[in-house]
Short mmCIF file of C-alpha atoms in Angstrom, two decimals:
data_model
loop_
_atom_site.label_atom_id
_atom_site.label_comp_id
_atom_site.label_asym_id
_atom_site.label_seq_id
_atom_site.Cartn_x
_atom_site.Cartn_y
_atom_site.Cartn_z
CA UNK Q 1 43.12 159.75 205.00
CA UNK Q 2 45.98 157.53 204.36
CA UNK Q 3 43.72 154.56 204.90
CA UNK Q 4 41.03 156.01 202.74
CA UNK Q 5 43.45 156.87 200.02
CA UNK Q 6 44.80 153.38 200.15
CA UNK Q 7 41.30 152.07 199.99
CA UNK Q 8 40.57 154.31 197.07
CA UNK Q 9 43.66 153.08 195.32
CA UNK Q 10 42.69 149.48 196.03
CA UNK Q 11 39.23 150.15 194.65
CA UNK Q 12 40.59 151.70 191.51
CA UNK Q 13 43.07 148.88 191.11
CA UNK Q 14 40.24 146.37 191.51
CA UNK Q 15 38.19 148.23 188.93
CA UNK Q 16 41.09 148.21 186.53
CA UNK Q 17 41.56 144.47 187.10
CA UNK Q 18 37.88 143.77 186.55
CA UNK Q 19 37.90 145.82 183.35
CA UNK Q 20 41.00 143.94 182.08
CA UNK Q 21 39.40 140.56 182.73
CA UNK Q 22 36.24 141.59 180.92
CA UNK Q 23 38.17 142.91 177.99
CA UNK Q 24 40.25 139.76 177.84
CA UNK Q 25 37.13 137.61 177.77
CA UNK Q 26 35.66 139.72 174.98
CA UNK Q 27 38.90 139.46 173.01
CA UNK Q 28 39.04 135.72 173.57
CA UNK Q 29 35.46 135.37 172.43
CA UNK Q 30 36.17 137.52 169.40
CA UNK Q 31 39.07 135.28 168.48
CA UNK Q 32 36.93 132.17 168.94
CA UNK Q 33 34.23 133.63 166.72
CA UNK Q 34 36.83 134.61 164.14
CA UNK Q 35 38.37 131.11 164.29
CA UNK Q 36 34.98 129.48 163.89
CA UNK Q 37 34.25 131.77 160.96
CA UNK Q 38 37.62 131.00 159.40
CA UNK Q 39 37.07 127.26 159.89
CA UNK Q 40 33.65 127.51 158.32
CA UNK Q 41 35.11 129.37 155.38
CA UNK Q 42 37.90 126.79 154.98
CA UNK Q 43 35.41 123.95 155.28
CA UNK Q 44 33.18 125.59 152.71
CA UNK Q 45 36.12 126.22 150.41
CA UNK Q 46 37.24 122.58 150.71
CA UNK Q 47 33.67 121.43 150.02
CA UNK Q 48 33.53 123.68 146.98
CA UNK Q 49 36.91 122.33 145.82
CA UNK Q 50 35.80 118.72 146.21
CA UNK Q 51 32.53 119.43 144.47
CA UNK Q 52 34.45 121.28 141.77
CA UNK Q 53 36.84 118.34 141.34
CA UNK Q 54 33.95 115.87 141.14
CA UNK Q 55 32.14 118.12 138.71
CA UNK Q 56 35.34 118.47 136.70
CA UNK Q 57 35.77 114.71 136.54
CA UNK Q 58 32.16 114.33 135.46
CA UNK Q 59 32.58 117.05 132.85
CA UNK Q 60 35.84 115.54 131.57
CA UNK Q 61 34.30 112.06 131.46
CA UNK Q 62 31.19 113.38 129.73
CA UNK Q 63 33.33 115.43 127.39
CA UNK Q 64 35.47 112.39 126.62
CA UNK Q 65 32.40 110.34 125.80
CA UNK Q 66 30.96 113.14 123.69
CA UNK Q 67 34.27 113.47 121.84
CA UNK Q 68 34.49 109.72 121.40
CA UNK Q 69 30.97 109.61 120.00
CA UNK Q 70 31.94 112.37 117.60
CA UNK Q 71 35.02 110.59 116.25
CA UNK Q 72 33.78 106.99 116.45
CA UNK Q 73 33.73 105.35 113.03
CA UNK Q 74 30.65 103.46 111.91
CA UNK Q 75 31.65 100.30 110.07
CA UNK Q 76 30.45 99.72 106.51
CA UNK Q 77 30.77 96.76 104.17
CA UNK Q 78 30.01 98.83 101.05
CA UNK Q 79 33.39 98.36 99.34
CA UNK Q 80 32.33 100.30 96.23
CA UNK Q 81 31.15 103.40 98.11
CA UNK Q 82 32.86 106.52 96.76
CA UNK Q 83 33.88 104.79 93.53
CA UNK Q 84 32.59 105.09 89.99
CA UNK Q 85 31.59 101.93 88.13
CA UNK Q 86 34.99 101.94 86.39
CA UNK Q 87 36.85 101.88 89.71
CA UNK Q 88 37.90 105.51 90.09
CA UNK Q 89 37.45 107.76 93.14
CA UNK Q 90 34.43 110.01 92.68
CA UNK Q 91 35.03 113.75 92.36
CA UNK Q 92 38.83 113.57 92.57
CA UNK Q 93 41.32 114.79 89.97
CA UNK Q 94 44.23 112.55 90.94
CA UNK Q 95 46.66 114.28 88.57
CA UNK Q 96 46.40 117.38 90.80
CA UNK Q 97 46.00 115.56 94.11
CA UNK Q 98 49.11 113.36 93.70
CA UNK Q 99 52.74 114.09 92.83
CA UNK Q 100 53.94 110.87 91.23
CA UNK Q 101 57.39 109.35 91.44
CA UNK Q 102 59.20 108.97 88.12
CA UNK Q 103 57.87 105.48 87.58
CA UNK Q 104 59.45 105.23 84.14
CA UNK Q 105 63.00 105.37 85.55
CA UNK Q 106 63.22 103.06 88.56
CA UNK Q 107 66.55 101.48 89.47
CA UNK Q 108 66.20 97.89 90.69
CA UNK Q 109 69.07 95.85 92.14
CA UNK Q 110 69.27 92.06 92.50
CA UNK Q 111 68.98 92.51 96.26
CA UNK Q 112 65.67 94.36 95.85
CA UNK Q 113 64.04 91.27 94.34
CA UNK Q 114 66.20 88.53 95.87
CA UNK Q 115 64.63 85.08 96.06
CA UNK Q 116 67.48 83.39 97.95
CA UNK Q 117 65.67 82.98 101.28
CA UNK Q 118 62.47 81.72 99.65
CA UNK Q 119 64.39 79.22 97.51
CA UNK Q 120 66.35 77.85 100.48
CA UNK Q 121 63.15 77.58 102.55
CA UNK Q 122 61.49 75.52 99.83
CA UNK Q 123 64.51 73.25 99.49
CA UNK Q 124 64.77 72.75 103.26
CA UNK Q 125 61.09 71.79 103.39
CA UNK Q 126 61.62 69.38 100.47
CA UNK Q 127 64.61 67.73 102.15
CA UNK Q 128 62.64 67.42 105.39
CA UNK Q 129 60.08 65.32 103.53
CA UNK Q 130 62.85 62.93 102.49
CA UNK Q 131 64.59 62.59 105.86
CA UNK Q 132 65.90 59.13 106.72
CA UNK Q 133 66.67 57.70 110.14
CA UNK Q 134 70.37 57.43 110.97
CA UNK Q 135 71.65 54.97 113.59
CA UNK Q 136 75.21 56.33 113.75
CA UNK Q 137 76.18 56.28 117.46
CA UNK Q 138 78.50 59.24 116.94
CA UNK Q 139 75.55 61.52 116.22
CA UNK Q 140 74.24 63.65 119.10
CA UNK Q 141 70.69 64.93 119.47
CA UNK Q 142 70.34 68.70 119.02
CA UNK Q 143 67.42 71.03 119.58
CA UNK Q 144 65.15 70.83 116.53
CA UNK Q 145 66.17 67.28 115.58
CA UNK Q 146 63.58 64.69 114.72
CA UNK Q 147 64.34 61.48 116.60
CA UNK Q 148 62.84 58.02 117.00
CA UNK Q 149 62.51 56.73 120.57
CA UNK Q 150 60.87 54.08 122.71
CA UNK Q 151 59.88 54.73 126.32
CA UNK Q 152 58.36 53.23 129.44
CA UNK Q 153 56.91 55.60 132.05
CA UNK Q 154 56.26 54.88 135.71
CA UNK Q 155 54.76 56.70 138.68
CA UNK Q 156 55.96 55.47 142.07
CA UNK Q 157 57.47 52.50 140.25
CA UNK Q 158 54.21 51.48 138.58
CA UNK Q 159 53.54 51.80 134.86
CA UNK Q 160 50.59 53.97 133.94
CA UNK Q 161 48.24 53.82 130.98
CA UNK Q 162 49.59 55.49 127.85
CA UNK Q 163 53.12 55.68 129.24
CA UNK Q 164 54.60 52.84 127.15
CA UNK Q 165 55.47 52.98 123.44
CA UNK Q 166 55.49 49.16 123.36
CA UNK Q 167 58.64 49.16 121.22
CA UNK Q 168 56.65 50.58 118.30
CA UNK Q 169 59.04 53.51 117.91
CA UNK Q 170 57.84 57.08 118.31
CA UNK Q 171 58.95 60.01 116.14
CA UNK Q 172 59.53 63.14 118.23
CA UNK Q 173 60.84 66.56 117.22
CA UNK Q 174 62.98 68.02 119.99
CA UNK Q 175 61.68 71.43 121.03
CA UNK Q 176 58.20 70.88 119.61
CA UNK Q 177 56.63 70.79 123.08
CA UNK Q 178 54.78 67.59 122.21
CA UNK Q 179 55.79 65.96 125.50
CA UNK Q 180 55.24 67.34 129.01
CA UNK Q 181 57.64 69.37 131.11
CA UNK Q 182 61.24 69.34 129.82
CA UNK Q 183 61.10 65.74 128.58
CA UNK Q 184 62.47 66.67 125.15
CA UNK Q 185 65.30 68.85 126.45
CA UNK Q 186 66.61 66.00 128.62
CA UNK Q 187 67.33 63.99 125.46
CA UNK Q 188 69.64 66.64 123.99
CA UNK Q 189 73.22 65.38 123.75
CA UNK Q 190 72.31 61.68 123.82
CA UNK Q 191 73.15 59.30 120.96
CA UNK Q 192 71.44 56.50 119.03
CA UNK Q 193 71.50 53.40 121.24
CA UNK Q 194 71.58 55.39 124.49
CA UNK Q 195 69.22 54.66 127.37
CA UNK Q 196 68.19 57.86 129.09
CA UNK Q 197 66.28 58.34 132.37
CA UNK Q 198 63.94 61.29 132.09
CA UNK Q 199 62.29 62.79 135.20
CA UNK Q 200 59.19 64.91 134.68
CA UNK Q 201 56.15 66.24 136.51
CA UNK Q 202 52.70 66.16 134.96
CA UNK Q 203 50.92 69.55 134.95
CA UNK Q 204 48.33 70.11 137.68
CA UNK Q 205 45.71 70.77 134.99
CA UNK Q 206 46.65 67.77 132.82
CA UNK Q 207 43.34 66.99 131.09
CA UNK Q 208 44.27 63.90 129.03
CA UNK Q 209 44.41 61.78 132.19
CA UNK Q 210 43.43 63.44 135.46
CA UNK Q 211 44.74 60.46 137.46
CA UNK Q 212 48.35 61.47 136.71
CA UNK Q 213 47.85 65.26 137.00
CA UNK Q 214 50.46 66.89 139.23
CA UNK Q 215 52.39 63.65 139.78
CA UNK Q 216 56.10 62.96 139.29
CA UNK Q 217 56.97 60.38 136.65
CA UNK Q 218 60.11 58.59 135.46
CA UNK Q 219 60.57 57.58 131.82
CA UNK Q 220 63.19 55.09 130.68
CA UNK Q 221 63.89 56.20 127.12
CA UNK Q 222 65.77 54.37 124.38
CA UNK Q 223 67.09 56.53 121.55
CA UNK Q 224 66.66 54.48 118.37
CA UNK Q 225 68.00 56.98 115.86
CA UNK Q 226 68.13 60.54 114.58
CA UNK Q 227 66.54 61.62 111.31
CA UNK Q 228 68.87 63.41 108.92
CA UNK Q 229 68.04 65.25 105.71
CA UNK Q 230 69.90 64.15 102.58
CA UNK Q 231 72.21 66.44 100.64
CA UNK Q 232 70.52 68.47 97.92
CA UNK Q 233 72.35 67.39 94.78
CA UNK Q 234 71.83 65.79 91.40
CA UNK Q 235 71.82 62.30 92.94
CA UNK Q 236 69.02 63.29 95.33
CA UNK Q 237 66.84 64.48 92.44
CA UNK Q 238 67.53 61.33 90.44
CA UNK Q 239 66.90 58.98 93.38
CA UNK Q 240 63.56 60.53 94.26
CA UNK Q 241 62.22 61.01 90.73
CA UNK Q 242 62.49 64.79 90.82
CA UNK Q 243 64.76 65.07 87.77
CA UNK Q 244 62.14 65.46 85.09
CA UNK Q 245 61.67 67.44 81.88
CA UNK Q 246 63.99 70.44 81.64
CA UNK Q 247 65.11 70.07 85.27
CA UNK Q 248 67.82 67.43 85.65
CA UNK Q 249 70.31 69.06 88.02
CA UNK Q 250 70.18 70.63 91.47
CA UNK Q 251 71.13 74.03 90.02
CA UNK Q 252 68.31 73.85 87.49
CA UNK Q 253 65.88 72.88 90.23
CA UNK Q 254 67.03 75.82 92.33
CA UNK Q 255 66.64 78.17 89.37
CA UNK Q 256 63.10 76.91 88.71
CA UNK Q 257 62.11 77.76 92.28
CA UNK Q 258 63.70 81.20 91.96
CA UNK Q 259 61.61 81.93 88.86
CA UNK Q 260 58.49 81.03 90.80
CA UNK Q 261 59.18 83.83 93.29
CA UNK Q 262 60.88 86.42 91.07
CA UNK Q 263 57.75 87.99 89.58
CA UNK Q 264 56.03 88.07 92.99
CA UNK Q 265 59.01 89.85 94.54
CA UNK Q 266 59.28 92.25 91.59
CA UNK Q 267 55.60 93.18 91.87
CA UNK Q 268 55.92 93.72 95.61
CA UNK Q 269 59.00 95.90 95.21
CA UNK Q 270 57.44 98.03 92.47
CA UNK Q 271 54.21 98.48 94.44
CA UNK Q 272 56.04 99.60 97.57
CA UNK Q 273 58.35 101.86 95.57
CA UNK Q 274 55.69 103.86 93.72
CA UNK Q 275 53.62 104.33 96.88
CA UNK Q 276 56.50 105.27 99.20
CA UNK Q 277 58.05 107.70 96.69
CA UNK Q 278 54.87 109.45 95.57
CA UNK Q 279 53.19 112.25 97.55
CA UNK Q 280 49.54 113.02 98.15
CA UNK Q 281 48.96 116.76 98.02
CA UNK Q 282 45.31 116.66 99.07
CA UNK Q 283 43.40 113.77 100.63
CA UNK Q 284 39.73 113.45 99.60
CA UNK Q 285 38.00 113.66 103.00
CA UNK Q 286 34.86 111.84 101.92
CA UNK Q 287 36.76 108.88 100.53
CA UNK Q 288 39.02 108.73 103.58
CA UNK Q 289 35.89 108.51 105.74
CA UNK Q 290 34.59 105.68 103.56
CA UNK Q 291 37.92 103.82 103.80
CA UNK Q 292 37.82 104.14 107.60
CA UNK Q 293 34.36 102.58 107.62
CA UNK Q 294 35.29 99.63 105.39
CA UNK Q 295 38.58 99.09 107.22
CA UNK Q 296 36.72 98.92 110.52
CA UNK Q 297 34.28 96.42 108.99
CA UNK Q 298 37.26 94.23 108.06
CA UNK Q 299 38.64 94.54 111.61
CA UNK Q 300 35.28 93.54 113.07
CA UNK Q 301 35.08 90.55 110.73
CA UNK Q 302 38.54 89.49 111.88
CA UNK Q 303 37.51 89.96 115.52
CA UNK Q 304 34.40 87.82 115.05
CA UNK Q 305 36.35 85.09 113.30
CA UNK Q 306 39.05 84.81 115.95
CA UNK Q 307 36.53 85.16 118.77
CA UNK Q 308 34.78 82.06 117.44
CA UNK Q 309 38.10 80.22 117.16
CA UNK Q 310 39.08 81.21 120.69
CA UNK Q 311 35.68 80.32 122.10
CA UNK Q 312 35.81 76.85 120.53
CA UNK Q 313 39.18 76.34 122.24
CA UNK Q 314 37.95 77.60 125.60
CA UNK Q 315 40.05 80.78 125.33
CA UNK Q 316 39.08 84.36 126.11
CA UNK Q 317 37.46 85.98 123.08
CA UNK Q 318 38.13 89.55 121.97
CA UNK Q 319 35.95 92.03 123.83
CA UNK Q 320 36.68 95.06 121.62
CA UNK Q 321 37.77 95.61 118.05
CA UNK Q 322 40.93 97.50 119.08
CA UNK Q 323 42.26 94.37 120.74
CA UNK Q 324 42.54 92.82 117.27
CA UNK Q 325 44.86 95.60 116.08
CA UNK Q 326 46.79 95.81 119.34
CA UNK Q 327 45.69 99.36 120.17
CA UNK Q 328 45.46 100.47 123.81
CA UNK Q 329 41.91 101.81 123.70
CA UNK Q 330 39.27 103.17 121.35
CA UNK Q 331 41.00 106.54 121.04
CA UNK Q 332 44.22 104.87 119.93
CA UNK Q 333 42.24 102.61 117.60
CA UNK Q 334 40.52 105.54 115.90
CA UNK Q 335 43.91 107.19 115.39
CA UNK Q 336 45.44 104.09 113.84
CA UNK Q 337 42.27 103.56 111.80
CA UNK Q 338 42.71 107.02 110.29
CA UNK Q 339 46.34 106.29 109.48
CA UNK Q 340 45.49 103.00 107.81
CA UNK Q 341 42.66 104.60 105.86
CA UNK Q 342 45.00 107.33 104.63
CA UNK Q 343 47.51 104.68 103.53
CA UNK Q 344 44.80 102.83 101.58
CA UNK Q 345 43.57 106.04 99.97
CA UNK Q 346 47.12 107.02 98.99
CA UNK Q 347 47.65 103.63 97.36
CA UNK Q 348 44.40 103.92 95.40
CA UNK Q 349 45.24 107.45 94.26
CA UNK Q 350 48.79 106.58 93.18
CA UNK Q 351 47.62 103.58 91.15
CA UNK Q 352 44.81 105.60 89.58
CA UNK Q 353 47.20 108.43 88.70
CA UNK Q 354 49.67 106.08 86.97
CA UNK Q 355 46.78 104.28 85.25
CA UNK Q 356 45.55 107.59 83.80
CA UNK Q 357 48.97 109.00 82.95
CA UNK Q 358 50.16 105.83 81.21
CA UNK Q 359 46.92 105.61 79.22
CA UNK Q 360 46.09 102.11 80.47
CA UNK Q 361 42.71 100.43 80.07
CA UNK Q 362 40.83 97.52 81.63
CA UNK Q 363 38.33 95.08 80.16
CA UNK Q 364 35.83 94.18 82.87
CA UNK Q 365 34.00 91.63 80.72
CA UNK Q 366 37.26 89.75 80.10
CA UNK Q 367 38.10 90.06 83.80
CA UNK Q 368 34.75 88.56 84.80
CA UNK Q 369 35.18 85.68 82.36
CA UNK Q 370 38.63 84.97 83.79
CA UNK Q 371 37.25 85.00 87.35
CA UNK Q 372 34.59 82.48 86.39
CA UNK Q 373 37.09 80.22 84.64
CA UNK Q 374 39.67 80.39 87.44
CA UNK Q 375 37.08 79.49 90.07
CA UNK Q 376 35.20 76.98 87.92
CA UNK Q 377 31.92 78.79 88.46
CA UNK Q 378 30.04 80.73 85.78
CA UNK Q 379 28.30 82.84 88.42
CA UNK Q 380 31.41 83.65 90.48
CA UNK Q 381 31.96 87.14 89.04
CA UNK Q 382 28.30 88.05 89.49
CA UNK Q 383 28.41 86.94 93.13
CA UNK Q 384 31.54 89.04 93.68
CA UNK Q 385 29.82 92.08 92.21
CA UNK Q 386 26.79 91.43 94.39
CA UNK Q 387 28.96 91.27 97.50
CA UNK Q 388 31.52 94.00 96.77
CA UNK Q 389 30.14 96.11 93.93
CA UNK Q 390 31.49 96.62 90.43
CA UNK Q 391 33.49 99.71 91.38
CA UNK Q 392 35.59 97.76 93.87
CA UNK Q 393 36.35 94.99 91.37
CA UNK Q 394 37.24 97.57 88.73
CA UNK Q 395 39.58 99.29 91.18
CA UNK Q 396 41.37 95.96 91.71
CA UNK Q 397 41.69 95.58 87.93
CA UNK Q 398 43.27 99.05 87.77
CA UNK Q 399 45.74 97.92 90.44
CA UNK Q 400 46.65 94.79 88.45
CA UNK Q 401 46.88 96.68 85.15
CA UNK Q 402 49.40 99.14 86.61
CA UNK Q 403 51.55 96.38 88.11
CA UNK Q 404 51.45 94.38 84.87
CA UNK Q 405 52.58 97.50 83.01
CA UNK Q 406 55.47 98.11 85.42
CA UNK Q 407 56.53 94.44 85.54
CA UNK Q 408 56.68 94.32 81.74
CA UNK Q 409 58.86 97.41 81.84
CA UNK Q 410 61.36 96.24 84.45
CA UNK Q 411 61.39 92.44 84.36
CA UNK Q 412 64.44 90.37 83.55
CA UNK Q 413 63.13 87.83 81.00
CA UNK Q 414 65.74 85.27 82.04
CA UNK Q 415 64.36 85.27 85.58
CA UNK Q 416 60.70 85.05 84.63
CA UNK Q 417 58.94 81.67 84.64
CA UNK Q 418 58.26 80.16 81.23
CA UNK Q 419 54.78 79.17 80.09
CA UNK Q 420 55.72 75.55 80.85
CA UNK Q 421 56.69 76.52 84.41
CA UNK Q 422 53.42 78.37 84.91
CA UNK Q 423 51.43 75.42 83.54
CA UNK Q 424 53.29 73.08 85.89
CA UNK Q 425 52.54 75.35 88.86
CA UNK Q 426 48.85 75.45 87.93
CA UNK Q 427 48.81 71.64 87.63
CA UNK Q 428 50.43 71.28 91.07
CA UNK Q 429 47.89 73.66 92.57
CA UNK Q 430 44.97 71.79 90.98
CA UNK Q 431 46.39 68.46 92.18
CA UNK Q 432 46.79 69.76 95.73
CA UNK Q 433 43.22 71.06 95.64
CA UNK Q 434 41.90 67.72 94.38
CA UNK Q 435 43.86 65.80 97.01
CA UNK Q 436 42.59 68.15 99.71
CA UNK Q 437 39.02 67.74 98.51
CA UNK Q 438 39.36 63.95 98.41
CA UNK Q 439 40.80 63.96 101.92
CA UNK Q 440 37.92 66.08 103.17
CA UNK Q 441 35.43 63.72 101.51
CA UNK Q 442 37.09 60.67 103.07
CA UNK Q 443 37.14 62.40 106.46
CA UNK Q 444 33.46 63.30 106.18
CA UNK Q 445 32.62 59.70 105.15
CA UNK Q 446 34.54 58.28 108.11
CA UNK Q 447 32.88 60.74 110.46
CA UNK Q 448 29.45 59.75 109.16
CA UNK Q 449 30.33 56.07 109.60
CA UNK Q 450 31.32 56.68 113.22
#
């Protein structure tokens, strides 16, 4: 019995063990199935997420393109679109749309219309034309100086073609970049009569003479002299035949230049003032859209012009119109285009509002006759109307009429050019034009002869 009981116990224990193993296997299998199911679900979720991301990108990209197509401006060269024949914006009551600055009571200081910088620039340019070479050995070359030098260049001790001035004297402006490498900078600090050894390296892509490209060269340079501008005084005017008519002194000459710029500066100040200090209450949407279109046409014309210039020089041409304006992309360009169009519309509305309020008028027939006379062509005005439309030309006349009105109101008669000054300026302009035309004719003749 004891044996049997033990056997029974062993049998029951074995049964229990067998049951536990079977249960464990089922549990393990259940876990494996659950794990596989979970992995499949995760994998499916990841796949859905990736597909969702890709779809999102596609949707965003498509949406971006759709949005871009919706806001993209179509260029137009119709400059008179949205304008009446007399140059006013169609369907707009500017007296309600614009709050004008008090243009009848503008305070203008001397600084607002200063001509000092312009006068000095003109005098400096005049003196530069009359520079004379100075051989004073105490003078030292500075950056920006114009000097006269002679030079002999060698590579590995042997002279090369084009590297010798042959004692003919060569005028060189220091800092102009006319010579390779830092040739010019190595002359700074030297004096007339000095002999200077200049070491340079020709650029690897030197196209003027490929045989010297990338090579080291030594130039023995003789500084002959330094050009110096004369003092601007009465003696200078007398010596160079510039003391004529009513202008006999340096002060009078300076004053005559100031008068040349005074009216220009006054007009610019008044224009900026009335625009900046007036407020547009309501922008005419249709005309803003038109201004965007014509502004873009101008940008595209600029792009085409510079692309041709760049291409002729072997440079990379503009690929997109927004590169011309410095915008990052087409979205940024459209934003800046809207801002510029709004500025142009504001200017037109402010000028039109002052024109109406001040009771000003324009005479288009007289304006056309003046255009023809100024340009020496009886058909000039008609061609302008054909290209730009009468409304656009009339709008420009409104602009000029308002500025003429304001200038007459605020000008200092003592600072305005006299009729004699204006006649002299016109004569100088005509002479320069004739000289330029003659030079072009000579150049064309020489080219034909070659």
